[in-house]
Structures are given as C-alpha cells and as structure tokens.
Amino acid sequence: RDKGLSPLRLREELELELGGASVRLIPGKETSYDQSNDASILAEVTIGSRRFLFAGDAERERIQEYLDTGPEPVDFLKVPHHGGEEKNSALFFYTLSPDYAVITCSETEPPDDEVLAALEMVGAEVFLTSRGTVTAVSDGEMLEVRQ
C-alpha cells in the first residue's frame, strides 16, 4: 500500500525461467480454503537434473491437491507448515522422497515428532532453521546443503 501497489492473485500455474533455473508456481485449485494456509503457492524449481519443492505453509487439503497431480521425486524439500503433521504427511514425503528436507521452525515451536520420523523413514537429511541458517548450492548436477 505504501508504494501504491496492488497484489495480484495467481489463479493459474505460472512458469518462469530465472537464469538456468525453471520455476513453476502452482496455486491452489480452490478460491478459498477452510485453512487459510492451504492457499499457499507451491514452487517447483528445476536446475539441471536437480529438483526442489518449496511447499509454503500448505496443510492437508493443499498437500492432497499436489499429490493428486502425480508429482515426481525431489532432491530438496522445504517442508510445509513448519513441520506440522497432517494425515497425509507421510504419503507426501514418501512420494517426493527428498534427499534433503528443511523445516522452518523455532525452539519454541519445533516440528512434530511424526514429521521428523516420516522424513527419517524416507532417508531425508533434515535441517531445522532453529539451529541456524540453511544454505543449498547447486550447479544442476552437484547439490550441497549445509548449515
């Protein structure tokens, strides 16, 4: 408002090329959700052979919408909703099978134990932002995630 700008609502998928990266922004199918977090836009980023998914604050309904699209596995997952467990979280992690998972959380609001266990079951290396900044670097072949 201070800058005189009006936000636009993304209603259809949008694909962008940013340098060597392909970005696919995926809005929710519904115009409104019971849980406002389900309006989160998911972002798939592909750099060379490496795939990333940034799942915002998506909760159960939005996660299911994404699962219904038949997503491919990812190398890197920004875990949705601060690591809060949903009924379909384990299926989500199993389907995506990430090598690395980052959970934005704090010491006072840690991720749910069920989420950590499900990520461990799929073999993901988990990073919690409550422990410090997480950096991911990729050239399209190599992928390094460190904290």
Short mmCIF file of N, CA, C and O in Angstrom, two decimals:
data_model
loop_
_atom_site.label_atom_id
_atom_site.label_comp_id
_atom_site.label_asym_id
_atom_site.label_seq_id
_atom_site.Cartn_x
_atom_site.Cartn_y
_atom_site.Cartn_z
N ARG A 1 0.82 -1.20 0.00
CA ARG A 1 0.00 0.00 0.00
C ARG A 1 0.86 1.25 0.00
O ARG A 1 0.52 2.21 -0.68
N ASP A 2 1.92 1.22 0.81
CA ASP A 2 2.79 2.40 0.89
C ASP A 2 3.38 2.77 -0.47
O ASP A 2 3.62 3.94 -0.74
N LYS A 3 3.59 1.80 -1.31
CA LYS A 3 4.17 2.02 -2.64
C LYS A 3 3.11 2.15 -3.72
O LYS A 3 3.43 2.28 -4.90
N GLY A 4 1.82 2.06 -3.33
CA GLY A 4 0.75 2.18 -4.30
C GLY A 4 0.58 0.95 -5.17
O GLY A 4 0.03 1.03 -6.27
N LEU A 5 1.04 -0.21 -4.69
CA LEU A 5 0.94 -1.44 -5.45
C LEU A 5 -0.23 -2.28 -4.96
O LEU A 5 -0.56 -2.26 -3.78
N SER A 6 -0.82 -3.00 -5.86
CA SER A 6 -1.91 -3.91 -5.52
C SER A 6 -1.46 -5.34 -5.78
O SER A 6 -0.92 -5.62 -6.86
N PRO A 7 -1.69 -6.23 -4.83
CA PRO A 7 -1.30 -7.62 -5.06
C PRO A 7 -2.19 -8.27 -6.12
O PRO A 7 -3.36 -7.91 -6.28
N LEU A 8 -1.63 -9.21 -6.84
CA LEU A 8 -2.39 -9.99 -7.80
C LEU A 8 -2.51 -11.41 -7.28
O LEU A 8 -1.57 -11.94 -6.70
N ARG A 9 -3.65 -12.02 -7.49
CA ARG A 9 -3.84 -13.41 -7.06
C ARG A 9 -3.50 -14.32 -8.23
O ARG A 9 -4.06 -14.18 -9.32
N LEU A 10 -2.59 -15.24 -7.99
CA LEU A 10 -2.21 -16.21 -9.02
C LEU A 10 -3.30 -17.27 -9.08
O LEU A 10 -3.57 -17.96 -8.10
N ARG A 11 -3.95 -17.40 -10.23
CA ARG A 11 -5.06 -18.35 -10.37
C ARG A 11 -4.71 -19.53 -11.27
O ARG A 11 -5.40 -20.53 -11.27
N GLU A 12 -3.67 -19.38 -12.06
CA GLU A 12 -3.23 -20.45 -12.95
C GLU A 12 -1.73 -20.64 -12.76
O GLU A 12 -1.04 -19.72 -12.34
N GLU A 13 -1.27 -21.84 -13.09
CA GLU A 13 0.16 -22.10 -12.98
C GLU A 13 0.94 -21.09 -13.82
O GLU A 13 0.48 -20.67 -14.88
N LEU A 14 2.11 -20.75 -13.31
CA LEU A 14 2.96 -19.80 -13.99
C LEU A 14 4.36 -20.38 -14.06
O LEU A 14 4.88 -20.85 -13.04
N GLU A 15 4.94 -20.42 -15.26
CA GLU A 15 6.30 -20.93 -15.42
C GLU A 15 7.22 -19.78 -15.79
O GLU A 15 6.89 -18.97 -16.65
N LEU A 16 8.36 -19.75 -15.11
CA LEU A 16 9.35 -18.69 -15.31
C LEU A 16 10.72 -19.32 -15.53
O LEU A 16 11.00 -20.40 -15.01
N GLU A 17 11.55 -18.62 -16.26
CA GLU A 17 12.95 -19.01 -16.40
C GLU A 17 13.76 -17.93 -15.70
O GLU A 17 13.64 -16.75 -16.02
N LEU A 18 14.57 -18.35 -14.74
CA LEU A 18 15.42 -17.42 -14.00
C LEU A 18 16.85 -17.91 -14.10
O LEU A 18 17.23 -18.87 -13.42
N GLY A 19 17.63 -17.27 -14.97
CA GLY A 19 18.99 -17.76 -15.20
C GLY A 19 18.90 -19.17 -15.75
O GLY A 19 18.20 -19.43 -16.71
N GLY A 20 19.56 -20.11 -15.11
CA GLY A 20 19.50 -21.50 -15.55
C GLY A 20 18.43 -22.31 -14.85
O GLY A 20 18.37 -23.53 -15.00
N ALA A 21 17.57 -21.65 -14.09
CA ALA A 21 16.53 -22.35 -13.33
C ALA A 21 15.17 -22.19 -13.98
O ALA A 21 14.82 -21.13 -14.48
N SER A 22 14.39 -23.26 -13.92
CA SER A 22 13.00 -23.24 -14.34
C SER A 22 12.15 -23.25 -13.07
O SER A 22 12.35 -24.09 -12.20
N VAL A 23 11.23 -22.30 -12.97
CA VAL A 23 10.38 -22.17 -11.78
C VAL A 23 8.93 -22.34 -12.20
O VAL A 23 8.46 -21.67 -13.12
N ARG A 24 8.25 -23.23 -11.52
CA ARG A 24 6.82 -23.46 -11.77
C ARG A 24 6.07 -23.11 -10.51
O ARG A 24 6.25 -23.74 -9.47
N LEU A 25 5.24 -22.06 -10.57
CA LEU A 25 4.43 -21.64 -9.43
C LEU A 25 3.05 -22.28 -9.57
O LEU A 25 2.39 -22.14 -10.61
N ILE A 26 2.63 -22.97 -8.50
CA ILE A 26 1.40 -23.75 -8.56
C ILE A 26 0.42 -23.23 -7.50
O ILE A 26 0.58 -23.48 -6.31
N PRO A 27 -0.60 -22.50 -7.93
CA PRO A 27 -1.59 -22.01 -6.97
C PRO A 27 -2.59 -23.11 -6.61
O PRO A 27 -2.68 -24.13 -7.30
N GLY A 28 -3.33 -22.88 -5.54
CA GLY A 28 -4.38 -23.81 -5.16
C GLY A 28 -5.49 -23.82 -6.20
O GLY A 28 -5.67 -22.87 -6.95
N LYS A 29 -6.24 -24.91 -6.22
CA LYS A 29 -7.35 -25.04 -7.17
C LYS A 29 -8.58 -24.28 -6.72
O LYS A 29 -9.40 -23.86 -7.53
N GLU A 30 -8.74 -24.14 -5.41
CA GLU A 30 -9.94 -23.52 -4.86
C GLU A 30 -9.75 -22.00 -4.72
O GLU A 30 -8.62 -21.52 -4.61
N THR A 31 -10.84 -21.27 -4.69
CA THR A 31 -10.75 -19.83 -4.47
C THR A 31 -10.65 -19.50 -2.98
O THR A 31 -10.20 -18.43 -2.62
N SER A 32 -11.08 -20.44 -2.13
CA SER A 32 -10.89 -20.27 -0.68
C SER A 32 -10.82 -21.66 -0.06
O SER A 32 -11.29 -22.65 -0.63
N TYR A 33 -10.20 -21.72 1.11
CA TYR A 33 -9.99 -22.97 1.83
C TYR A 33 -10.42 -22.79 3.28
O TYR A 33 -10.42 -21.68 3.81
N ASP A 34 -10.77 -23.92 3.92
CA ASP A 34 -11.10 -23.87 5.35
C ASP A 34 -9.91 -23.37 6.16
O ASP A 34 -10.06 -22.62 7.10
N GLN A 35 -8.72 -23.83 5.78
CA GLN A 35 -7.48 -23.40 6.41
C GLN A 35 -6.79 -22.41 5.46
O GLN A 35 -6.46 -22.77 4.34
N SER A 36 -6.59 -21.18 5.91
CA SER A 36 -6.01 -20.17 5.01
C SER A 36 -4.63 -20.57 4.50
O SER A 36 -4.23 -20.18 3.40
N ASN A 37 -3.88 -21.38 5.25
CA ASN A 37 -2.56 -21.83 4.80
C ASN A 37 -2.64 -22.67 3.53
O ASN A 37 -1.66 -22.78 2.79
N ASP A 38 -3.80 -23.27 3.27
CA ASP A 38 -3.96 -24.09 2.08
C ASP A 38 -3.99 -23.25 0.80
O ASP A 38 -3.95 -23.79 -0.29
N ALA A 39 -4.03 -21.93 0.95
CA ALA A 39 -3.94 -21.06 -0.22
C ALA A 39 -2.49 -20.85 -0.64
O ALA A 39 -2.21 -20.13 -1.60
N SER A 40 -1.56 -21.51 0.04
CA SER A 40 -0.13 -21.37 -0.27
C SER A 40 0.17 -21.74 -1.72
O SER A 40 -0.36 -22.72 -2.24
N ILE A 41 1.03 -20.95 -2.33
CA ILE A 41 1.53 -21.27 -3.66
C ILE A 41 2.73 -22.20 -3.48
O ILE A 41 3.62 -21.93 -2.68
N LEU A 42 2.73 -23.31 -4.19
CA LEU A 42 3.88 -24.22 -4.17
C LEU A 42 4.79 -23.84 -5.33
O LEU A 42 4.30 -23.44 -6.39
N ALA A 43 6.08 -23.94 -5.09
CA ALA A 43 7.05 -23.59 -6.13
C ALA A 43 7.97 -24.76 -6.39
O ALA A 43 8.68 -25.22 -5.50
N GLU A 44 7.93 -25.26 -7.63
CA GLU A 44 8.87 -26.29 -8.08
C GLU A 44 9.99 -25.57 -8.82
O GLU A 44 9.72 -24.77 -9.72
N VAL A 45 11.22 -25.87 -8.45
CA VAL A 45 12.37 -25.26 -9.10
C VAL A 45 13.24 -26.39 -9.65
O VAL A 45 13.56 -27.33 -8.92
N THR A 46 13.59 -26.30 -10.91
CA THR A 46 14.45 -27.28 -11.54
C THR A 46 15.70 -26.58 -12.05
O THR A 46 15.61 -25.58 -12.77
N ILE A 47 16.86 -27.11 -11.63
CA ILE A 47 18.15 -26.61 -12.09
C ILE A 47 18.90 -27.83 -12.60
O ILE A 47 19.26 -28.71 -11.81
N GLY A 48 19.09 -27.92 -13.89
CA GLY A 48 19.72 -29.10 -14.47
C GLY A 48 18.90 -30.33 -14.12
O GLY A 48 17.70 -30.40 -14.38
N SER A 49 19.54 -31.32 -13.49
CA SER A 49 18.84 -32.54 -13.10
C SER A 49 18.31 -32.48 -11.67
O SER A 49 17.72 -33.44 -11.19
N ARG A 50 18.50 -31.36 -11.00
CA ARG A 50 18.08 -31.23 -9.59
C ARG A 50 16.72 -30.57 -9.48
O ARG A 50 16.42 -29.58 -10.14
N ARG A 51 15.89 -31.17 -8.59
CA ARG A 51 14.52 -30.67 -8.40
C ARG A 51 14.32 -30.24 -6.95
O ARG A 51 14.71 -30.95 -6.03
N PHE A 52 13.68 -29.10 -6.79
CA PHE A 52 13.39 -28.54 -5.48
C PHE A 52 11.89 -28.28 -5.39
O PHE A 52 11.26 -27.92 -6.38
N LEU A 53 11.33 -28.46 -4.20
CA LEU A 53 9.93 -28.06 -3.96
C LEU A 53 9.88 -27.22 -2.70
O LEU A 53 10.35 -27.64 -1.63
N PHE A 54 9.30 -26.04 -2.83
CA PHE A 54 9.06 -25.15 -1.71
C PHE A 54 7.55 -25.15 -1.48
O PHE A 54 6.79 -24.64 -2.30
N ALA A 55 7.13 -25.79 -0.37
CA ALA A 55 5.71 -26.08 -0.16
C ALA A 55 4.99 -25.07 0.73
O ALA A 55 3.87 -25.34 1.18
N GLY A 56 5.61 -23.94 1.00
CA GLY A 56 4.94 -22.89 1.77
C GLY A 56 4.39 -23.40 3.08
O GLY A 56 5.02 -24.18 3.78
N ASP A 57 3.18 -22.97 3.41
CA ASP A 57 2.50 -23.38 4.64
C ASP A 57 1.36 -24.35 4.35
O ASP A 57 0.42 -24.47 5.13
N ALA A 58 1.43 -25.03 3.22
CA ALA A 58 0.36 -25.94 2.81
C ALA A 58 -0.01 -26.92 3.94
O ALA A 58 0.86 -27.43 4.63
N GLU A 59 -1.29 -27.14 4.07
CA GLU A 59 -1.79 -28.11 5.04
C GLU A 59 -2.45 -29.26 4.27
O GLU A 59 -2.26 -29.40 3.08
N ARG A 60 -3.23 -30.08 4.96
CA ARG A 60 -3.75 -31.34 4.43
C ARG A 60 -4.40 -31.21 3.06
O ARG A 60 -4.06 -31.94 2.12
N GLU A 61 -5.35 -30.32 2.88
CA GLU A 61 -6.09 -30.24 1.62
C GLU A 61 -5.18 -29.84 0.46
O GLU A 61 -5.25 -30.42 -0.63
N ARG A 62 -4.33 -28.88 0.69
CA ARG A 62 -3.43 -28.40 -0.37
C ARG A 62 -2.38 -29.47 -0.71
O ARG A 62 -2.03 -29.66 -1.88
N ILE A 63 -1.88 -30.17 0.32
CA ILE A 63 -0.94 -31.27 0.09
C ILE A 63 -1.60 -32.34 -0.77
O ILE A 63 -1.00 -32.86 -1.70
N GLN A 64 -2.87 -32.64 -0.49
CA GLN A 64 -3.57 -33.67 -1.27
C GLN A 64 -3.76 -33.23 -2.71
O GLN A 64 -3.60 -34.02 -3.63
N GLU A 65 -4.09 -31.96 -2.92
CA GLU A 65 -4.20 -31.45 -4.29
C GLU A 65 -2.90 -31.71 -5.05
O GLU A 65 -2.92 -32.15 -6.20
N TYR A 66 -1.79 -31.42 -4.41
CA TYR A 66 -0.49 -31.60 -5.06
C TYR A 66 -0.22 -33.08 -5.31
O TYR A 66 0.23 -33.46 -6.39
N LEU A 67 -0.50 -33.92 -4.33
CA LEU A 67 -0.31 -35.36 -4.51
C LEU A 67 -1.14 -35.89 -5.68
O LEU A 67 -0.71 -36.78 -6.41
N ASP A 68 -2.35 -35.36 -5.85
CA ASP A 68 -3.24 -35.79 -6.92
C ASP A 68 -2.69 -35.48 -8.31
O ASP A 68 -3.16 -36.06 -9.30
N THR A 69 -1.69 -34.61 -8.41
CA THR A 69 -1.10 -34.28 -9.71
C THR A 69 -0.04 -35.30 -10.12
O THR A 69 0.48 -35.22 -11.23
N GLY A 70 0.29 -36.24 -9.23
CA GLY A 70 1.31 -37.24 -9.54
C GLY A 70 2.71 -36.66 -9.59
O GLY A 70 3.42 -36.85 -10.58
N PRO A 71 3.12 -35.95 -8.55
CA PRO A 71 4.43 -35.29 -8.59
C PRO A 71 5.59 -36.28 -8.64
O PRO A 71 5.47 -37.42 -8.20
N GLU A 72 6.69 -35.81 -9.21
CA GLU A 72 7.92 -36.59 -9.29
C GLU A 72 8.74 -36.36 -8.03
O GLU A 72 8.58 -35.34 -7.35
N PRO A 73 9.65 -37.28 -7.72
CA PRO A 73 10.53 -37.08 -6.56
C PRO A 73 11.35 -35.79 -6.69
O PRO A 73 11.58 -35.30 -7.79
N VAL A 74 11.77 -35.27 -5.54
CA VAL A 74 12.58 -34.06 -5.49
C VAL A 74 13.87 -34.35 -4.73
O VAL A 74 13.94 -35.28 -3.93
N ASP A 75 14.86 -33.54 -5.00
CA ASP A 75 16.12 -33.65 -4.26
C ASP A 75 16.06 -32.87 -2.96
O ASP A 75 16.66 -33.25 -1.96
N PHE A 76 15.32 -31.76 -2.98
CA PHE A 76 15.28 -30.83 -1.86
C PHE A 76 13.82 -30.44 -1.59
O PHE A 76 13.11 -30.07 -2.52
N LEU A 77 13.41 -30.52 -0.35
CA LEU A 77 12.05 -30.14 0.04
C LEU A 77 12.09 -29.13 1.17
O LEU A 77 12.71 -29.36 2.21
N LYS A 78 11.41 -28.01 0.96
CA LYS A 78 11.11 -27.10 2.06
C LYS A 78 9.79 -27.64 2.60
O LYS A 78 8.75 -27.57 1.96
N VAL A 79 9.85 -28.26 3.78
CA VAL A 79 8.70 -28.95 4.38
C VAL A 79 7.59 -27.94 4.67
O VAL A 79 7.85 -26.85 5.19
N PRO A 80 6.34 -28.29 4.35
CA PRO A 80 5.25 -27.35 4.57
C PRO A 80 4.92 -27.12 6.04
O PRO A 80 5.18 -27.98 6.89
N HIS A 81 4.36 -25.97 6.28
CA HIS A 81 3.74 -25.57 7.56
C HIS A 81 4.61 -25.84 8.79
O HIS A 81 4.15 -26.40 9.78
N HIS A 82 5.88 -25.47 8.70
CA HIS A 82 6.79 -25.52 9.85
C HIS A 82 6.94 -26.92 10.45
O HIS A 82 7.22 -27.06 11.63
N GLY A 83 6.70 -27.93 9.63
CA GLY A 83 6.85 -29.30 10.12
C GLY A 83 5.67 -29.79 10.93
O GLY A 83 5.78 -30.75 11.67
N GLY A 84 4.51 -29.16 10.74
CA GLY A 84 3.30 -29.63 11.40
C GLY A 84 2.78 -30.88 10.71
O GLY A 84 2.74 -30.95 9.48
N GLU A 85 2.39 -31.88 11.49
CA GLU A 85 1.94 -33.16 10.93
C GLU A 85 0.51 -33.07 10.42
O GLU A 85 -0.36 -32.50 11.05
N GLU A 86 0.31 -33.62 9.24
CA GLU A 86 -1.01 -33.74 8.64
C GLU A 86 -1.26 -35.23 8.39
O GLU A 86 -0.33 -36.02 8.34
N LYS A 87 -2.51 -35.60 8.18
CA LYS A 87 -2.83 -37.01 7.95
C LYS A 87 -2.12 -37.58 6.72
O LYS A 87 -1.88 -38.77 6.65
N ASN A 88 -1.79 -36.73 5.76
CA ASN A 88 -1.16 -37.21 4.54
C ASN A 88 0.33 -36.83 4.46
O ASN A 88 0.95 -36.96 3.40
N SER A 89 0.93 -36.40 5.56
CA SER A 89 2.35 -36.00 5.55
C SER A 89 3.24 -37.16 5.14
O SER A 89 4.14 -36.99 4.29
N ALA A 90 3.06 -38.33 5.74
CA ALA A 90 3.93 -39.47 5.44
C ALA A 90 3.84 -39.84 3.95
O ALA A 90 4.87 -40.11 3.32
N LEU A 91 2.64 -39.83 3.37
CA LEU A 91 2.48 -40.12 1.95
C LEU A 91 3.17 -39.06 1.11
O LEU A 91 3.82 -39.36 0.11
N PHE A 92 3.05 -37.82 1.50
CA PHE A 92 3.69 -36.70 0.82
C PHE A 92 5.21 -36.91 0.77
O PHE A 92 5.84 -36.84 -0.29
N PHE A 93 5.80 -37.23 1.92
CA PHE A 93 7.25 -37.43 1.98
C PHE A 93 7.67 -38.68 1.21
O PHE A 93 8.68 -38.68 0.52
N TYR A 94 6.88 -39.74 1.31
CA TYR A 94 7.18 -40.98 0.59
C TYR A 94 7.16 -40.73 -0.92
O TYR A 94 8.03 -41.18 -1.66
N THR A 95 6.16 -40.00 -1.39
CA THR A 95 6.01 -39.72 -2.82
C THR A 95 7.16 -38.86 -3.33
O THR A 95 7.70 -39.12 -4.41
N LEU A 96 7.54 -37.86 -2.57
CA LEU A 96 8.58 -36.93 -3.01
C LEU A 96 9.99 -37.47 -2.77
O LEU A 96 10.92 -37.09 -3.47
N SER A 97 10.13 -38.31 -1.75
CA SER A 97 11.41 -38.96 -1.45
C SER A 97 12.61 -38.01 -1.50
O SER A 97 13.57 -38.26 -2.21
N PRO A 98 12.56 -36.91 -0.74
CA PRO A 98 13.65 -35.93 -0.82
C PRO A 98 14.95 -36.44 -0.19
O PRO A 98 14.93 -37.21 0.77
N ASP A 99 16.07 -36.01 -0.77
CA ASP A 99 17.36 -36.28 -0.15
C ASP A 99 17.59 -35.34 1.02
O ASP A 99 18.21 -35.71 2.02
N TYR A 100 17.10 -34.12 0.87
CA TYR A 100 17.26 -33.08 1.90
C TYR A 100 15.90 -32.47 2.19
O TYR A 100 15.10 -32.24 1.28
N ALA A 101 15.65 -32.20 3.47
CA ALA A 101 14.40 -31.55 3.89
C ALA A 101 14.73 -30.44 4.87
O ALA A 101 15.48 -30.66 5.84
N VAL A 102 14.19 -29.26 4.63
CA VAL A 102 14.41 -28.12 5.52
C VAL A 102 13.08 -27.75 6.15
O VAL A 102 12.07 -27.62 5.46
N ILE A 103 13.10 -27.61 7.46
CA ILE A 103 11.90 -27.22 8.20
C ILE A 103 12.16 -25.86 8.84
O ILE A 103 13.09 -25.71 9.64
N THR A 104 11.34 -24.88 8.48
CA THR A 104 11.42 -23.58 9.12
C THR A 104 10.67 -23.68 10.44
O THR A 104 9.46 -23.91 10.46
N CYS A 105 11.41 -23.56 11.53
CA CYS A 105 10.82 -23.72 12.86
C CYS A 105 11.62 -22.92 13.87
O CYS A 105 12.63 -22.31 13.53
N SER A 106 11.18 -22.95 15.11
CA SER A 106 11.89 -22.24 16.17
C SER A 106 12.04 -23.18 17.37
O SER A 106 11.43 -24.25 17.41
N GLU A 107 12.83 -22.76 18.32
CA GLU A 107 13.00 -23.56 19.55
C GLU A 107 11.68 -23.68 20.29
O GLU A 107 11.38 -24.72 20.87
N THR A 108 10.87 -22.63 20.26
CA THR A 108 9.60 -22.65 20.99
C THR A 108 8.48 -23.34 20.22
O THR A 108 7.48 -23.72 20.80
N GLU A 109 8.64 -23.45 18.89
CA GLU A 109 7.65 -24.15 18.06
C GLU A 109 8.37 -25.12 17.14
O GLU A 109 8.53 -24.88 15.94
N PRO A 110 8.82 -26.27 17.71
CA PRO A 110 9.56 -27.26 16.92
C PRO A 110 8.62 -28.05 16.00
O PRO A 110 7.40 -28.03 16.18
N PRO A 111 9.19 -28.77 15.04
CA PRO A 111 8.36 -29.62 14.17
C PRO A 111 7.79 -30.79 14.96
O PRO A 111 8.33 -31.17 16.01
N ASP A 112 6.73 -31.36 14.45
CA ASP A 112 6.12 -32.52 15.10
C ASP A 112 7.03 -33.74 14.96
O ASP A 112 7.66 -33.95 13.91
N ASP A 113 7.08 -34.55 16.00
CA ASP A 113 7.91 -35.75 16.00
C ASP A 113 7.52 -36.70 14.87
O ASP A 113 8.39 -37.37 14.29
N GLU A 114 6.24 -36.77 14.54
CA GLU A 114 5.77 -37.66 13.47
C GLU A 114 6.36 -37.24 12.12
O GLU A 114 6.66 -38.09 11.28
N VAL A 115 6.52 -35.94 11.91
CA VAL A 115 7.11 -35.44 10.66
C VAL A 115 8.58 -35.81 10.59
O VAL A 115 9.06 -36.30 9.57
N LEU A 116 9.29 -35.62 11.69
CA LEU A 116 10.71 -35.99 11.72
C LEU A 116 10.89 -37.48 11.47
O LEU A 116 11.77 -37.89 10.71
N ALA A 117 10.03 -38.29 12.08
CA ALA A 117 10.12 -39.75 11.90
C ALA A 117 9.82 -40.14 10.46
O ALA A 117 10.50 -41.00 9.88
N ALA A 118 8.81 -39.52 9.85
CA ALA A 118 8.45 -39.85 8.47
C ALA A 118 9.57 -39.45 7.51
O ALA A 118 9.87 -40.19 6.56
N LEU A 119 10.21 -38.31 7.75
CA LEU A 119 11.32 -37.89 6.90
C LEU A 119 12.52 -38.82 7.07
O LEU A 119 13.19 -39.15 6.10
N GLU A 120 12.74 -39.28 8.28
CA GLU A 120 13.82 -40.23 8.53
C GLU A 120 13.55 -41.54 7.80
O GLU A 120 14.46 -42.14 7.21
N MET A 121 12.30 -41.98 7.78
CA MET A 121 11.93 -43.23 7.11
C MET A 121 12.21 -43.18 5.61
O MET A 121 12.52 -44.21 5.01
N VAL A 122 12.09 -42.01 4.99
CA VAL A 122 12.36 -41.92 3.56
C VAL A 122 13.83 -41.59 3.28
O VAL A 122 14.23 -41.43 2.12
N GLY A 123 14.63 -41.47 4.32
CA GLY A 123 16.07 -41.25 4.16
C GLY A 123 16.50 -39.82 3.94
O GLY A 123 17.62 -39.58 3.49
N ALA A 124 15.63 -38.87 4.25
CA ALA A 124 15.98 -37.46 4.06
C ALA A 124 16.93 -36.99 5.15
O ALA A 124 16.78 -37.36 6.32
N GLU A 125 17.89 -36.17 4.77
CA GLU A 125 18.72 -35.47 5.75
C GLU A 125 17.95 -34.21 6.12
O GLU A 125 17.61 -33.40 5.24
N VAL A 126 17.63 -34.05 7.40
CA VAL A 126 16.74 -32.98 7.85
C VAL A 126 17.54 -31.85 8.48
O VAL A 126 18.43 -32.07 9.31
N PHE A 127 17.17 -30.63 8.10
CA PHE A 127 17.76 -29.42 8.65
C PHE A 127 16.64 -28.59 9.28
O PHE A 127 15.59 -28.39 8.65
N LEU A 128 16.87 -28.10 10.50
CA LEU A 128 15.92 -27.24 11.19
C LEU A 128 16.48 -25.83 11.25
O LEU A 128 17.61 -25.63 11.70
N THR A 129 15.69 -24.85 10.83
CA THR A 129 16.20 -23.48 10.86
C THR A 129 16.39 -22.97 12.28
O THR A 129 17.09 -21.99 12.48
N SER A 130 15.80 -23.64 13.26
CA SER A 130 16.01 -23.26 14.66
C SER A 130 17.47 -23.46 15.06
O SER A 130 17.93 -22.90 16.05
N ARG A 131 18.20 -24.22 14.27
CA ARG A 131 19.62 -24.49 14.55
C ARG A 131 20.54 -23.59 13.73
O ARG A 131 21.75 -23.75 13.77
N GLY A 132 19.98 -22.71 12.91
CA GLY A 132 20.79 -21.80 12.12
C GLY A 132 20.39 -21.77 10.65
O GLY A 132 19.55 -22.54 10.21
N THR A 133 21.02 -20.88 9.92
CA THR A 133 20.75 -20.69 8.50
C THR A 133 21.11 -21.95 7.70
O THR A 133 22.14 -22.57 7.96
N VAL A 134 20.26 -22.29 6.76
CA VAL A 134 20.50 -23.42 5.87
C VAL A 134 20.78 -22.86 4.48
O VAL A 134 20.05 -22.00 3.99
N THR A 135 21.84 -23.38 3.85
CA THR A 135 22.23 -22.93 2.52
C THR A 135 22.25 -24.12 1.58
O THR A 135 22.83 -25.15 1.92
N ALA A 136 21.63 -23.97 0.42
CA ALA A 136 21.67 -25.00 -0.62
C ALA A 136 22.33 -24.40 -1.84
O ALA A 136 21.98 -23.30 -2.26
N VAL A 137 23.30 -25.13 -2.40
CA VAL A 137 24.03 -24.67 -3.57
C VAL A 137 23.99 -25.80 -4.60
O VAL A 137 24.26 -26.95 -4.27
N SER A 138 23.64 -25.44 -5.84
CA SER A 138 23.60 -26.44 -6.90
C SER A 138 24.01 -25.82 -8.22
O SER A 138 23.68 -24.66 -8.49
N ASP A 139 24.70 -26.60 -9.03
CA ASP A 139 25.03 -26.19 -10.39
C ASP A 139 24.21 -26.97 -11.41
O ASP A 139 24.47 -26.93 -12.60
N GLY A 140 23.22 -27.71 -10.93
CA GLY A 140 22.39 -28.53 -11.80
C GLY A 140 22.76 -29.99 -11.75
O GLY A 140 21.95 -30.85 -12.08
N GLU A 141 23.98 -30.27 -11.33
CA GLU A 141 24.42 -31.65 -11.11
C GLU A 141 24.70 -31.86 -9.64
O GLU A 141 24.08 -32.67 -8.99
N MET A 142 25.65 -31.11 -9.12
CA MET A 142 26.01 -31.19 -7.71
C MET A 142 24.94 -30.45 -6.88
O MET A 142 24.36 -29.46 -7.33
N LEU A 143 24.66 -30.96 -5.69
CA LEU A 143 23.78 -30.28 -4.75
C LEU A 143 24.41 -30.43 -3.38
O LEU A 143 24.67 -31.54 -2.91
N GLU A 144 24.68 -29.28 -2.76
CA GLU A 144 25.25 -29.28 -1.41
C GLU A 144 24.32 -28.48 -0.51
O GLU A 144 23.96 -27.35 -0.83
N VAL A 145 23.93 -29.08 0.60
CA VAL A 145 23.10 -28.40 1.59
C VAL A 145 23.88 -28.41 2.88
O VAL A 145 24.38 -29.44 3.31
N ARG A 146 24.01 -27.23 3.48
CA ARG A 146 24.80 -27.15 4.73
C ARG A 146 24.16 -26.16 5.69
O ARG A 146 23.37 -25.32 5.33
N GLN A 147 24.60 -26.33 6.93
CA GLN A 147 24.08 -25.46 7.99
C GLN A 147 25.25 -25.05 8.86
O GLN A 147 26.07 -25.85 9.27
#
